[in-house]
Amino acid sequence: MHKESQNRLEHFAALKSKYQATQYEDSLPASLLYLILRKLDLGIELLDLESNWLGESQLEETLEAIKQEQQYRLQEFGNLEFEFSKLKSKYKATKHNGYWQSSHLYFILVKLESGNLLTDLEVQWLRATGLYETNQIAQEVKLFTQLKSQYKATQYQDSYPDSFLYQILKKLEVTERLSNSEYNWLINNELFETAEIFQQQESVKETHFAQLREKYQANLHSHVSLSSPLYPILQNIDAKNNLSELEITWLEQQGLNETIIIAQELEQTREFDALRVKYKVTHYEDSSPKSHLYKILKRLELSNQLGEQDINFLKKRKLTEIIEIANEKYASTLKSKIDLRELLNESEINWLQNNRREDIIILAQQKHFAILKRKYGLIDPSLPLEPFYAIMVKLEKKERLDPKLVLQLMEEKLLSPDGKIALAYYRLEAEFYEQEFHRTGNKWDIPTASSYWRKADEPEQALKLTNLDLNQIRESKLKSAISVTRGAAFRDMDNLADAEICAKKAMEYHPDSHQPYTLMGAICYDKGDYIKGDYWYKQAIQRGAKPEDIDDEIKRVVRSTKDENKRHEAAEYLLKKDSQRYAWAKSYLKKSCLEAKKEDD
């Protein structure tokens, strides 16, 4: 108890001295002055009563000391706040909004600024508050501090990562060569031990460079400085890296061809080793890149297909695993080609057949079939692969089809006479007979080719082919046939006047043929002169035309009429003439009514 009282007396005396109140006689701890001075020392603001008491007690010097203390504290408060703001900006922590008095950040930043390392808890706090950039700088400061210790540069005070020394030390860490300016900077800043470490590194590298030049036969190169491009090139070779085109060109320019040969042999050896692993032939003894196996594997990488000579080589050495892998790779390549909607060529299909890969052949056919169906307008999803696939493949190859098969499919309504397949078939036939005419001179191929051009919906080609001087032809039947097909082509193009001229000439050339009369009947129906058309059709029947064929012709004429009013008119005429015989014409009346109703709507 006595010791505690003594401590209070000594504390009171110290406070009176600090705040210039020694003239105050009362030195007891229970004094009002002791209470006031203790509050001041703790930074607690005085009450008005307490300030007034000091004045009344004639302690003006104490009041002045208190005023100066408060001014100092206020100034220091501002200084601390300003320093905190500067540190936050420097260490990328401006987004932190905490007050410096209560934030851990101030302490952490001052710690970094003084070159001290952060504890794990402090690092975790930075991460938890989202100060990732600050944490990154802290890690850089840590690395910088470690490098300074490692490379004997601890006397250098600055530990911030933007220091020039930090860049130098990072270069030393990876044994990168310093520039003259960097080396001189170390000397100017009296970092002699750090500079000595650099010189030691250079000495080691010079020895290493000499060894590499000897190892890779590059001693002919006169420039042996570490700044020579040769050193990193030789390091690349020694690190089992492939040389770039630029590096090879530089070696060639220096005449270091032996170095290039060594590098390329090493590169090929590495490639061969990798290929042997890939193709499961590590047991093969010859690992030299000069081995024929290396050439085979390299070709296989490029083409995915083995030649017959390569297969025989592999079979003799019982390396059948390579053949199996190669075949699977090539099959996969063909599958990818099919998936890209590319067609397989004949050699590829032969390979699949020889290797019993019917599954891929079927896949290719199905994909190709789908493409051809779209091209030729076959929308029926249930359409069988055969015979349609074979037909379309032939058409793609410009090969003629079997006319009987085409006719059969049309009769079975599996093929439309106006569809794209039929048109392609007609075009091929037209081209064939036209070529035959030019090859043999047989003029009977002219009307046949012309007829097919018309069916192919290309009457212009028919007119071009039949544009002949018929006076040069002796046979009347042939002249009549040519005139009929030419007139029909004019009719296809709605040129009824020229069509009629051709029909009448055909009658003159061969009066007993029914074809010119059938053509005249069609022309009259096109004109709307149905009675006259019936007259010409009757003349055709008298000359051998079958009545059912004439009925089919009339049906075709009505169907191909573009004018709806004319078609309706023709249908009414035929039904009035014979409603049972021409019952099919009723459908055109219904169509006309529906279309008229749509227009009214």
Coordinates of C-alpha atoms in Angstrom, one line a residue:
M1 CA 0.0 0.0 0.0
H2 CA 2.9 2.3 0.9
K3 CA 4.6 1.5 -2.4
E4 CA 1.4 2.4 -4.4
S5 CA 1.1 5.8 -2.7
Q6 CA 4.7 6.5 -3.4
N7 CA 4.1 5.6 -7.1
R8 CA 1.2 8.0 -7.2
L9 CA 3.2 10.9 -5.7
E10 CA 6.0 10.3 -8.2
H11 CA 3.5 10.2 -11.1
F12 CA 1.9 13.5 -9.9
A13 CA 5.2 15.2 -9.7
A14 CA 6.1 14.1 -13.2
L15 CA 2.8 15.4 -14.6
K16 CA 3.3 18.8 -12.8
S17 CA 6.7 19.0 -14.4
K18 CA 5.4 18.1 -17.9
Y19 CA 2.5 20.6 -17.8
Q20 CA 4.5 23.4 -16.0
A21 CA 2.5 23.3 -12.7
T22 CA 5.4 22.8 -10.2
Q23 CA 4.4 26.0 -8.3
Y24 CA 1.2 24.3 -7.2
E25 CA 1.9 23.4 -3.6
D26 CA -0.5 20.6 -3.0
S27 CA 1.2 17.3 -4.0
L28 CA -1.3 14.9 -2.6
P29 CA -2.8 12.3 -5.1
A30 CA -6.3 13.4 -4.0
S31 CA -5.7 16.8 -5.4
L32 CA -8.0 18.2 -8.2
L33 CA -4.9 19.1 -10.2
Y34 CA -3.8 15.4 -10.2
L35 CA -7.2 14.5 -11.7
I36 CA -7.0 17.1 -14.4
L37 CA -3.4 16.3 -15.4
R38 CA -4.2 12.6 -15.6
K39 CA -7.1 13.3 -17.9
L40 CA -4.9 15.5 -20.1
D41 CA -2.2 12.8 -20.3
L42 CA -4.8 10.3 -21.5
G43 CA -5.9 12.7 -24.2
I44 CA -9.3 13.3 -22.6
E45 CA -10.7 16.8 -23.3
L46 CA -11.2 19.0 -20.2
L47 CA -14.6 20.2 -19.1
D48 CA -15.3 23.9 -18.8
L49 CA -15.3 23.7 -15.0
E50 CA -11.9 22.1 -15.0
S51 CA -10.4 24.8 -17.3
N52 CA -12.0 27.5 -15.2
W53 CA -10.5 26.0 -12.0
L54 CA -7.0 26.1 -13.6
G55 CA -7.5 29.8 -14.4
E56 CA -8.7 30.6 -10.9
S57 CA -5.8 28.7 -9.5
Q58 CA -3.4 31.0 -11.4
L59 CA -2.0 28.1 -13.4
E60 CA -1.6 30.1 -16.7
E61 CA 1.5 28.3 -17.7
T62 CA -0.3 25.0 -17.3
L63 CA -3.1 26.2 -19.5
E64 CA -0.6 27.3 -22.2
A65 CA 1.2 23.9 -22.0
I66 CA -2.2 22.2 -22.4
K67 CA -3.0 24.4 -25.5
Q68 CA 0.3 23.5 -27.1
E69 CA -0.2 19.8 -26.4
Q70 CA -3.6 19.9 -28.0
Q71 CA -2.2 21.7 -31.1
Y72 CA 0.6 19.1 -31.3
R73 CA -1.9 16.2 -31.1
L74 CA -4.2 17.7 -33.7
Q75 CA -1.2 18.2 -36.0
E76 CA 0.0 14.6 -35.4
F77 CA -3.5 13.3 -36.0
G78 CA -3.5 15.0 -39.4
N79 CA 0.0 13.8 -40.2
L80 CA -1.0 10.2 -39.4
E81 CA -4.1 10.5 -41.6
F82 CA -2.1 11.9 -44.5
E83 CA 0.6 9.2 -44.3
F84 CA -2.1 6.6 -44.2
S85 CA -3.7 8.0 -47.4
K86 CA -0.3 8.0 -49.1
L87 CA 0.4 4.5 -48.1
K88 CA -3.0 3.3 -49.3
S89 CA -2.4 4.9 -52.7
K90 CA 1.1 3.4 -53.0
Y91 CA 0.0 -0.1 -52.0
K92 CA -3.2 -0.1 -54.1
A93 CA -5.6 -0.1 -51.1
T94 CA -7.6 3.0 -51.8
K95 CA -10.9 1.1 -51.8
H96 CA -10.5 0.4 -48.1
N97 CA -12.8 2.8 -46.2
G98 CA -11.8 2.1 -42.6
Y99 CA -10.5 4.8 -40.3
W100 CA -6.8 4.7 -39.6
Q101 CA -7.3 4.7 -35.8
S102 CA -9.2 1.4 -35.9
S103 CA -8.0 -0.3 -39.0
H104 CA -5.4 -3.1 -39.2
L105 CA -4.5 -1.8 -42.6
Y106 CA -2.3 1.1 -41.3
F107 CA -0.1 -1.2 -39.3
I108 CA 0.2 -3.7 -42.3
L109 CA 1.2 -0.9 -44.7
V110 CA 3.8 0.6 -42.4
K111 CA 5.1 -2.9 -41.9
L112 CA 5.5 -3.3 -45.7
E113 CA 7.0 0.2 -46.0
S114 CA 9.7 -0.7 -43.5
G115 CA 10.6 -3.8 -45.4
N116 CA 9.2 -6.3 -42.9
L117 CA 7.4 -9.5 -44.0
L118 CA 3.7 -10.0 -43.2
T119 CA 2.5 -12.9 -41.1
D120 CA 0.1 -15.5 -42.5
L121 CA -2.7 -13.9 -40.5
E122 CA -2.0 -10.5 -42.0
V123 CA -2.0 -12.0 -45.5
Q124 CA -5.4 -13.7 -44.8
W125 CA -6.8 -10.4 -43.5
L126 CA -5.8 -8.7 -46.8
R127 CA -7.5 -11.4 -48.8
A128 CA -10.6 -11.4 -46.6
T129 CA -11.1 -7.6 -47.1
G130 CA -10.6 -8.0 -50.9
L131 CA -7.3 -6.1 -51.1
Y132 CA -5.9 -8.5 -53.7
E133 CA -3.6 -5.9 -55.3
T134 CA -2.2 -5.0 -51.9
N135 CA -1.6 -8.7 -51.2
Q136 CA 0.2 -9.1 -54.6
I137 CA 2.5 -6.2 -53.8
A138 CA 3.1 -7.7 -50.3
Q139 CA 4.2 -11.0 -52.0
E140 CA 6.5 -9.0 -54.3
V141 CA 7.9 -7.2 -51.3
K142 CA 8.5 -10.6 -49.7
L143 CA 10.3 -11.9 -52.8
F144 CA 12.3 -8.7 -53.0
T145 CA 13.4 -9.1 -49.4
Q146 CA 14.4 -12.7 -49.9
L147 CA 16.3 -11.8 -53.1
K148 CA 18.1 -9.0 -51.3
S149 CA 19.2 -11.4 -48.6
Q150 CA 20.2 -14.1 -51.2
Y151 CA 22.2 -11.7 -53.3
K152 CA 23.8 -9.7 -50.5
A153 CA 21.9 -6.4 -51.0
T154 CA 20.2 -6.0 -47.6
Q155 CA 21.9 -2.6 -47.0
Y156 CA 19.6 -1.2 -49.8
Q157 CA 16.6 0.3 -47.9
D158 CA 13.9 0.5 -50.5
S159 CA 11.8 -2.7 -50.6
Y160 CA 9.0 -1.5 -53.0
P161 CA 8.7 -3.7 -56.1
D162 CA 9.2 -0.8 -58.6
S163 CA 12.8 -0.5 -57.4
F164 CA 15.5 -0.8 -60.1
L165 CA 17.3 -3.2 -57.8
Y166 CA 14.4 -5.6 -57.8
Q167 CA 14.5 -5.9 -61.6
I168 CA 18.3 -6.6 -61.4
L169 CA 17.9 -9.3 -58.7
K170 CA 15.1 -11.0 -60.6
K171 CA 17.5 -11.2 -63.6
L172 CA 20.2 -12.7 -61.3
E173 CA 17.7 -15.3 -60.0
V174 CA 17.3 -16.7 -63.5
T175 CA 21.0 -16.1 -64.4
E176 CA 20.0 -13.6 -67.0
R177 CA 22.8 -11.4 -68.2
L178 CA 22.9 -7.8 -66.8
S179 CA 23.4 -4.9 -69.1
N180 CA 26.3 -2.5 -68.6
S181 CA 24.0 0.1 -67.1
E182 CA 22.6 -2.4 -64.6
Y183 CA 26.0 -3.5 -63.5
N184 CA 27.3 0.1 -63.1
W185 CA 24.2 0.9 -61.0
L186 CA 25.2 -1.9 -58.6
I187 CA 28.7 -0.4 -58.3
N188 CA 27.4 3.2 -57.9
N189 CA 25.1 2.1 -55.1
E190 CA 28.1 0.2 -53.4
L191 CA 26.4 -3.2 -53.8
F192 CA 29.8 -4.8 -54.5
E193 CA 28.9 -8.3 -53.2
T194 CA 25.9 -8.4 -55.5
A195 CA 28.0 -7.3 -58.4
E196 CA 30.5 -10.1 -57.5
I197 CA 27.7 -12.7 -57.6
F198 CA 26.9 -11.5 -61.1
Q199 CA 30.6 -11.9 -62.1
Q200 CA 30.5 -15.4 -60.7
Q201 CA 27.4 -16.3 -62.7
E202 CA 29.1 -14.9 -65.9
S203 CA 32.2 -17.1 -65.2
V204 CA 30.0 -20.2 -64.9
K205 CA 28.1 -19.4 -68.1
E206 CA 31.3 -18.8 -70.0
T207 CA 32.6 -22.2 -69.0
H208 CA 29.2 -23.7 -69.9
F209 CA 29.3 -21.9 -73.3
A210 CA 32.7 -23.3 -74.0
Q211 CA 31.5 -26.8 -73.2
L212 CA 28.5 -26.4 -75.5
R213 CA 30.6 -25.2 -78.3
E214 CA 32.8 -28.2 -78.0
K215 CA 29.8 -30.6 -77.6
Y216 CA 27.9 -29.3 -80.6
Q217 CA 31.0 -28.7 -82.9
A218 CA 30.6 -24.9 -82.9
N219 CA 34.2 -23.9 -82.1
L220 CA 34.6 -22.4 -85.5
H221 CA 32.5 -19.4 -84.4
S222 CA 34.8 -16.6 -83.6
H223 CA 32.5 -14.6 -81.3
V224 CA 32.6 -16.3 -77.9
S225 CA 31.0 -13.6 -75.8
L226 CA 27.9 -14.5 -73.8
S227 CA 26.0 -11.9 -75.8
S228 CA 26.4 -14.0 -79.0
P229 CA 23.2 -15.5 -80.4
L230 CA 25.1 -18.8 -80.5
Y231 CA 24.9 -19.3 -76.7
P232 CA 21.0 -19.4 -76.4
I233 CA 20.8 -21.5 -79.6
L234 CA 23.2 -24.1 -78.1
Q235 CA 21.3 -23.9 -74.8
N236 CA 18.1 -24.7 -76.8
I237 CA 19.8 -27.8 -78.4
D238 CA 21.1 -29.0 -75.0
A239 CA 17.6 -28.5 -73.5
K240 CA 16.2 -30.9 -76.2
N241 CA 14.2 -28.1 -77.9
N242 CA 13.7 -28.0 -81.6
L243 CA 15.4 -25.1 -83.4
S244 CA 13.3 -22.4 -85.1
E245 CA 13.7 -21.5 -88.8
L246 CA 15.4 -18.2 -87.7
E247 CA 17.9 -20.1 -85.6
I248 CA 18.7 -22.5 -88.4
T249 CA 19.1 -19.7 -90.8
W250 CA 21.5 -17.9 -88.4
L251 CA 23.6 -21.1 -88.0
E252 CA 23.8 -21.5 -91.8
Q253 CA 24.9 -17.9 -92.2
Q254 CA 27.8 -18.6 -89.7
G255 CA 28.8 -21.7 -91.5
L256 CA 27.9 -24.0 -88.6
N257 CA 26.5 -26.8 -90.7
E258 CA 27.8 -29.5 -88.4
T259 CA 25.9 -28.0 -85.5
I260 CA 22.7 -28.0 -87.6
I261 CA 23.2 -31.7 -88.5
I262 CA 23.7 -32.6 -84.8
A263 CA 20.6 -30.6 -83.8
Q264 CA 18.4 -32.2 -86.6
E265 CA 19.6 -35.7 -85.7
L266 CA 18.7 -35.1 -82.1
E267 CA 15.3 -33.7 -83.1
Q268 CA 14.6 -36.7 -85.3
T269 CA 15.7 -39.1 -82.5
R270 CA 13.3 -37.4 -80.1
E271 CA 10.5 -37.6 -82.7
F272 CA 11.3 -41.3 -83.4
D273 CA 11.2 -42.1 -79.7
A274 CA 7.8 -40.4 -79.4
L275 CA 6.5 -42.2 -82.4
R276 CA 7.7 -45.6 -81.1
V277 CA 5.8 -45.0 -77.9
K278 CA 2.7 -43.8 -79.8
Y279 CA 2.6 -46.8 -82.1
K280 CA 3.6 -49.3 -79.3
V281 CA 6.9 -50.5 -80.9
T282 CA 9.4 -49.5 -78.1
H283 CA 10.7 -53.0 -78.3
Y284 CA 12.1 -52.4 -81.8
E285 CA 15.9 -52.3 -81.3
D286 CA 16.9 -49.8 -84.0
S287 CA 16.3 -46.4 -82.5
S288 CA 18.3 -44.5 -85.1
P289 CA 16.4 -41.9 -87.2
K290 CA 18.0 -43.5 -90.2
S291 CA 15.8 -46.6 -89.6
H292 CA 13.2 -47.3 -92.3
L293 CA 10.7 -47.7 -89.5
Y294 CA 11.1 -44.0 -88.6
K295 CA 10.3 -43.0 -92.2
I296 CA 7.2 -45.2 -92.1
L297 CA 5.9 -43.7 -88.8
K298 CA 6.6 -40.2 -90.1
R299 CA 4.7 -40.8 -93.3
L300 CA 1.9 -42.4 -91.3
E301 CA 1.6 -39.2 -89.2
L302 CA 1.1 -37.2 -92.3
S303 CA -1.2 -39.4 -94.4
N304 CA -2.8 -41.9 -92.0
Q305 CA -2.4 -44.6 -94.7
L306 CA 0.3 -47.1 -95.3
G307 CA 1.6 -48.1 -98.7
E308 CA 1.9 -51.7 -99.8
Q309 CA 5.7 -51.7 -99.4
D310 CA 5.5 -50.3 -95.9
I311 CA 2.9 -53.0 -94.9
N312 CA 5.2 -55.7 -96.2
F313 CA 8.2 -54.2 -94.2
L314 CA 6.1 -54.2 -91.0
K315 CA 4.7 -57.7 -91.6
K316 CA 8.2 -59.2 -92.0
R317 CA 9.3 -57.7 -88.7
K318 CA 6.0 -58.7 -87.0
L319 CA 5.1 -55.1 -86.3
T320 CA 1.4 -55.7 -87.0
E321 CA 0.3 -53.3 -84.2
I322 CA 1.3 -50.4 -86.4
I323 CA -0.8 -51.8 -89.3
E324 CA -3.8 -52.1 -86.9
I325 CA -3.3 -48.6 -85.5
A326 CA -2.8 -47.1 -89.0
N327 CA -5.9 -48.8 -90.4
E328 CA -8.0 -47.5 -87.5
K329 CA -6.6 -44.0 -88.0
Y330 CA -7.4 -44.1 -91.7
A331 CA -10.9 -45.4 -91.0
S332 CA -11.4 -42.6 -88.6
T333 CA -10.2 -40.1 -91.2
L334 CA -12.7 -41.4 -93.7
K335 CA -15.5 -41.2 -91.1
S336 CA -14.6 -37.6 -90.5
K337 CA -14.6 -36.9 -94.2
I338 CA -18.1 -38.4 -94.4
D339 CA -19.3 -36.3 -91.4
L340 CA -18.1 -33.2 -93.3
R341 CA -20.3 -34.3 -96.2
E342 CA -17.3 -35.0 -98.5
L343 CA -17.5 -37.8 -100.9
L344 CA -15.2 -40.8 -100.8
N345 CA -13.3 -41.5 -103.9
E346 CA -13.0 -44.9 -105.6
S347 CA -9.7 -45.8 -104.0
E348 CA -11.0 -45.0 -100.5
I349 CA -14.1 -47.2 -101.1
N350 CA -11.8 -50.0 -102.4
W351 CA -9.7 -49.7 -99.2
L352 CA -12.8 -50.0 -97.1
Q353 CA -14.0 -53.1 -99.0
N354 CA -10.5 -54.7 -98.8
N355 CA -10.4 -54.1 -95.0
R356 CA -14.0 -55.3 -94.5
R357 CA -15.3 -51.9 -93.2
E358 CA -18.8 -52.2 -94.7
D359 CA -20.0 -50.2 -91.7
I360 CA -18.2 -47.1 -93.0
I361 CA -19.3 -47.8 -96.6
I362 CA -23.0 -48.0 -95.5
L363 CA -22.5 -44.8 -93.4
A364 CA -21.0 -43.0 -96.5
Q365 CA -23.9 -44.2 -98.7
Q366 CA -26.5 -43.1 -96.2
K367 CA -24.9 -39.6 -95.9
H368 CA -24.5 -39.3 -99.6
F369 CA -28.0 -40.5 -100.2
A370 CA -29.4 -37.8 -97.9
I371 CA -27.4 -35.2 -99.8
L372 CA -28.5 -36.5 -103.2
K373 CA -32.2 -36.7 -102.1
R374 CA -32.1 -33.0 -101.2
K375 CA -30.4 -32.2 -104.5
Y376 CA -32.9 -34.1 -106.6
G377 CA -36.0 -33.1 -104.6
L378 CA -36.8 -36.4 -103.0
I379 CA -38.5 -35.5 -99.8
D380 CA -40.1 -38.9 -98.9
P381 CA -38.3 -40.0 -95.7
S382 CA -39.3 -43.6 -96.2
L383 CA -37.7 -43.7 -99.7
P384 CA -35.6 -46.9 -100.0
L385 CA -31.8 -46.6 -100.6
E386 CA -32.0 -48.8 -103.6
P387 CA -32.5 -48.4 -106.5
F388 CA -32.6 -44.6 -106.0
Y389 CA -29.1 -44.2 -104.6
A390 CA -27.6 -46.1 -107.5
I391 CA -29.7 -44.0 -110.0
M392 CA -28.5 -40.7 -108.5
V393 CA -24.9 -41.8 -108.2
K394 CA -25.0 -42.7 -112.0
L395 CA -26.6 -39.3 -112.7
E396 CA -23.8 -37.6 -110.7
K397 CA -21.2 -39.5 -112.8
K398 CA -23.1 -38.5 -116.0
E399 CA -23.7 -42.2 -116.7
R400 CA -26.9 -43.2 -118.6
L401 CA -29.7 -45.0 -116.8
D402 CA -31.6 -48.1 -117.8
P403 CA -34.7 -46.7 -119.7
K404 CA -36.8 -49.7 -118.6
L405 CA -36.0 -49.1 -114.9
V406 CA -36.9 -45.4 -115.3
L407 CA -40.2 -46.2 -117.1
Q408 CA -41.1 -48.8 -114.4
L409 CA -40.5 -46.4 -111.6
M410 CA -42.6 -43.8 -113.3
E411 CA -45.4 -46.3 -113.9
E412 CA -45.3 -47.3 -110.2
K413 CA -45.4 -43.5 -109.4
L414 CA -42.1 -43.8 -107.5
L415 CA -40.6 -41.3 -109.8
S416 CA -42.2 -38.1 -111.1
P417 CA -41.9 -37.5 -114.9
D418 CA -41.3 -33.8 -114.0
G419 CA -39.0 -34.5 -111.1
K420 CA -35.3 -33.6 -111.0
I421 CA -34.2 -37.2 -111.5
A422 CA -36.3 -37.6 -114.6
L423 CA -35.0 -34.2 -116.0
A424 CA -31.4 -35.3 -115.3
Y425 CA -32.1 -38.6 -117.1
Y426 CA -33.7 -36.9 -120.1
R427 CA -30.7 -34.5 -120.3
L428 CA -28.2 -37.3 -120.3
E429 CA -30.2 -39.1 -123.0
A430 CA -30.4 -35.9 -125.1
E431 CA -26.6 -35.4 -124.8
F432 CA -26.0 -39.0 -125.7
Y433 CA -28.0 -39.1 -128.9
E434 CA -26.7 -35.7 -129.9
Q435 CA -23.1 -37.0 -129.5
E436 CA -24.1 -40.1 -131.4
F437 CA -25.4 -38.0 -134.3
H438 CA -22.1 -36.1 -134.4
R439 CA -20.1 -39.3 -134.1
T440 CA -22.0 -41.5 -136.6
G441 CA -23.8 -39.0 -138.8
N442 CA -27.1 -40.9 -138.3
K443 CA -29.7 -38.2 -138.7
W444 CA -32.4 -40.3 -137.0
D445 CA -30.6 -39.4 -133.7
I446 CA -31.7 -35.8 -134.3
P447 CA -35.4 -36.2 -133.5
T448 CA -34.7 -38.6 -130.7
A449 CA -32.2 -36.1 -129.0
S450 CA -34.7 -33.3 -129.7
S451 CA -37.5 -35.2 -128.0
Y452 CA -35.3 -35.8 -124.9
W453 CA -34.3 -32.1 -124.8
R454 CA -37.9 -31.2 -124.7
K455 CA -38.6 -33.7 -121.9
A456 CA -35.6 -32.2 -120.0
D457 CA -37.5 -28.9 -120.2
E458 CA -34.8 -27.4 -122.5
P459 CA -36.7 -26.7 -125.7
E460 CA -34.1 -24.1 -126.7
Q461 CA -31.6 -27.0 -127.2
A462 CA -34.1 -28.9 -129.3
L463 CA -34.6 -25.8 -131.6
K464 CA -30.8 -25.4 -131.8
L465 CA -30.3 -29.0 -132.8
T466 CA -33.2 -29.1 -135.4
N467 CA -32.2 -25.8 -137.1
L468 CA -31.3 -27.6 -140.3
D469 CA -31.8 -27.3 -144.0
L470 CA -34.3 -30.1 -144.6
N471 CA -33.7 -29.9 -148.3
Q472 CA -30.4 -31.6 -147.7
I473 CA -32.3 -34.6 -146.4
R474 CA -33.8 -37.0 -148.9
E475 CA -35.9 -39.3 -146.6
S476 CA -39.4 -37.8 -146.2
K477 CA -40.2 -39.7 -142.9
L478 CA -37.1 -38.2 -141.3
K479 CA -37.9 -34.7 -142.5
S480 CA -41.4 -35.1 -141.1
A481 CA -40.1 -36.4 -137.7
I482 CA -37.6 -33.5 -137.4
S483 CA -40.4 -31.0 -138.3
V484 CA -42.7 -32.5 -135.7
T485 CA -40.2 -32.4 -132.8
R486 CA -39.2 -28.8 -133.9
G487 CA -42.8 -27.7 -133.9
A488 CA -43.4 -29.3 -130.5
A489 CA -40.3 -27.3 -129.2
F490 CA -41.9 -24.1 -130.5
R491 CA -45.1 -25.0 -128.8
D492 CA -43.3 -25.6 -125.5
M493 CA -42.1 -22.0 -125.8
D494 CA -45.7 -20.7 -126.6
N495 CA -44.6 -19.9 -130.2
L496 CA -47.8 -21.4 -131.7
A497 CA -47.4 -19.7 -135.1
D498 CA -44.0 -21.4 -135.9
A499 CA -45.3 -24.6 -134.3
E500 CA -48.2 -24.7 -136.7
I501 CA -45.8 -24.1 -139.7
C502 CA -43.7 -27.0 -138.7
A503 CA -46.7 -29.3 -138.2
K504 CA -48.1 -28.5 -141.7
K505 CA -44.6 -29.1 -143.3
A506 CA -44.5 -32.4 -141.5
M507 CA -47.8 -33.4 -143.0
E508 CA -46.5 -32.5 -146.4
Y509 CA -43.4 -34.6 -145.9
H510 CA -45.2 -37.6 -144.6
P511 CA -49.1 -37.4 -144.9
D512 CA -49.6 -40.9 -143.5
S513 CA -47.9 -40.2 -140.1
H514 CA -50.2 -39.5 -137.2
Q515 CA -47.7 -37.3 -135.3
P516 CA -48.1 -34.1 -137.3
Y517 CA -51.9 -34.3 -136.8
T518 CA -51.5 -35.0 -133.1
L519 CA -49.3 -31.8 -132.9
M520 CA -51.9 -29.8 -134.7
G521 CA -54.6 -31.0 -132.3
A522 CA -52.5 -29.8 -129.4
I523 CA -51.8 -26.4 -131.0
C524 CA -55.6 -25.9 -131.6
Y525 CA -56.3 -26.8 -127.9
D526 CA -53.7 -24.3 -126.8
K527 CA -55.5 -21.7 -128.9
G528 CA -58.8 -22.6 -127.4
D529 CA -60.2 -24.0 -130.7
Y530 CA -61.3 -27.3 -129.2
I531 CA -63.5 -28.4 -132.1
K532 CA -60.7 -27.9 -134.6
G533 CA -58.4 -29.7 -132.2
D534 CA -60.7 -32.7 -132.1
Y535 CA -60.7 -32.7 -135.9
W536 CA -56.9 -33.0 -136.0
Y537 CA -56.9 -35.6 -133.3
K538 CA -59.5 -37.6 -135.3
Q539 CA -57.2 -37.4 -138.3
A540 CA -54.3 -38.7 -136.2
I541 CA -56.4 -41.7 -135.1
Q542 CA -57.3 -42.4 -138.7
R543 CA -53.6 -42.6 -139.4
G544 CA -52.8 -45.1 -136.7
A545 CA -52.8 -43.1 -133.4
K546 CA -54.4 -45.0 -130.5
P547 CA -57.5 -43.3 -129.0
E548 CA -56.1 -43.9 -125.5
D549 CA -52.9 -42.2 -126.5
I550 CA -54.8 -39.2 -127.9
D551 CA -56.7 -39.0 -124.6
D552 CA -53.4 -39.0 -122.7
E553 CA -52.2 -36.3 -125.0
I554 CA -55.3 -34.2 -124.3
K555 CA -54.8 -34.7 -120.6
R556 CA -51.2 -33.5 -120.9
V557 CA -52.3 -30.4 -122.9
V558 CA -54.9 -29.4 -120.2
R559 CA -52.5 -30.1 -117.4
S560 CA -49.7 -28.0 -118.9
T561 CA -52.0 -25.0 -119.7
K562 CA -50.7 -22.1 -117.6
D563 CA -53.8 -19.9 -118.0
E564 CA -56.3 -21.0 -115.3
N565 CA -59.3 -19.6 -117.3
K566 CA -58.3 -21.6 -120.4
R567 CA -57.8 -24.7 -118.4
H568 CA -61.3 -24.3 -116.8
E569 CA -62.7 -23.7 -120.3
A570 CA -61.1 -26.8 -121.7
A571 CA -62.3 -28.9 -118.8
E572 CA -65.8 -27.7 -119.2
Y573 CA -65.7 -28.5 -122.9
L574 CA -64.4 -32.0 -122.4
L575 CA -66.9 -32.9 -119.7
K576 CA -69.8 -31.6 -121.8
K577 CA -68.4 -33.7 -124.7
D578 CA -68.1 -36.9 -122.7
S579 CA -68.3 -36.6 -118.8
Q580 CA -67.4 -40.3 -118.3
R581 CA -64.5 -40.5 -120.7
Y582 CA -63.0 -37.2 -119.4
A583 CA -64.0 -37.5 -115.8
W584 CA -60.4 -36.5 -114.8
A585 CA -61.2 -33.0 -116.0
K586 CA -63.5 -32.4 -112.9
S587 CA -60.5 -31.9 -110.7
Y588 CA -59.6 -28.8 -112.8
L589 CA -63.0 -27.3 -112.2
K590 CA -62.6 -27.8 -108.5
K591 CA -59.2 -26.2 -108.5
S592 CA -60.6 -23.2 -110.4
C593 CA -63.4 -22.8 -107.9
L594 CA -61.1 -22.9 -104.9
E595 CA -58.8 -20.4 -106.4
A596 CA -61.7 -18.1 -107.3
K597 CA -62.9 -18.3 -103.7
K598 CA -59.4 -17.4 -102.4
E599 CA -59.4 -14.3 -104.6
D600 CA -62.9 -13.3 -103.4
D601 CA -61.7 -13.7 -99.8

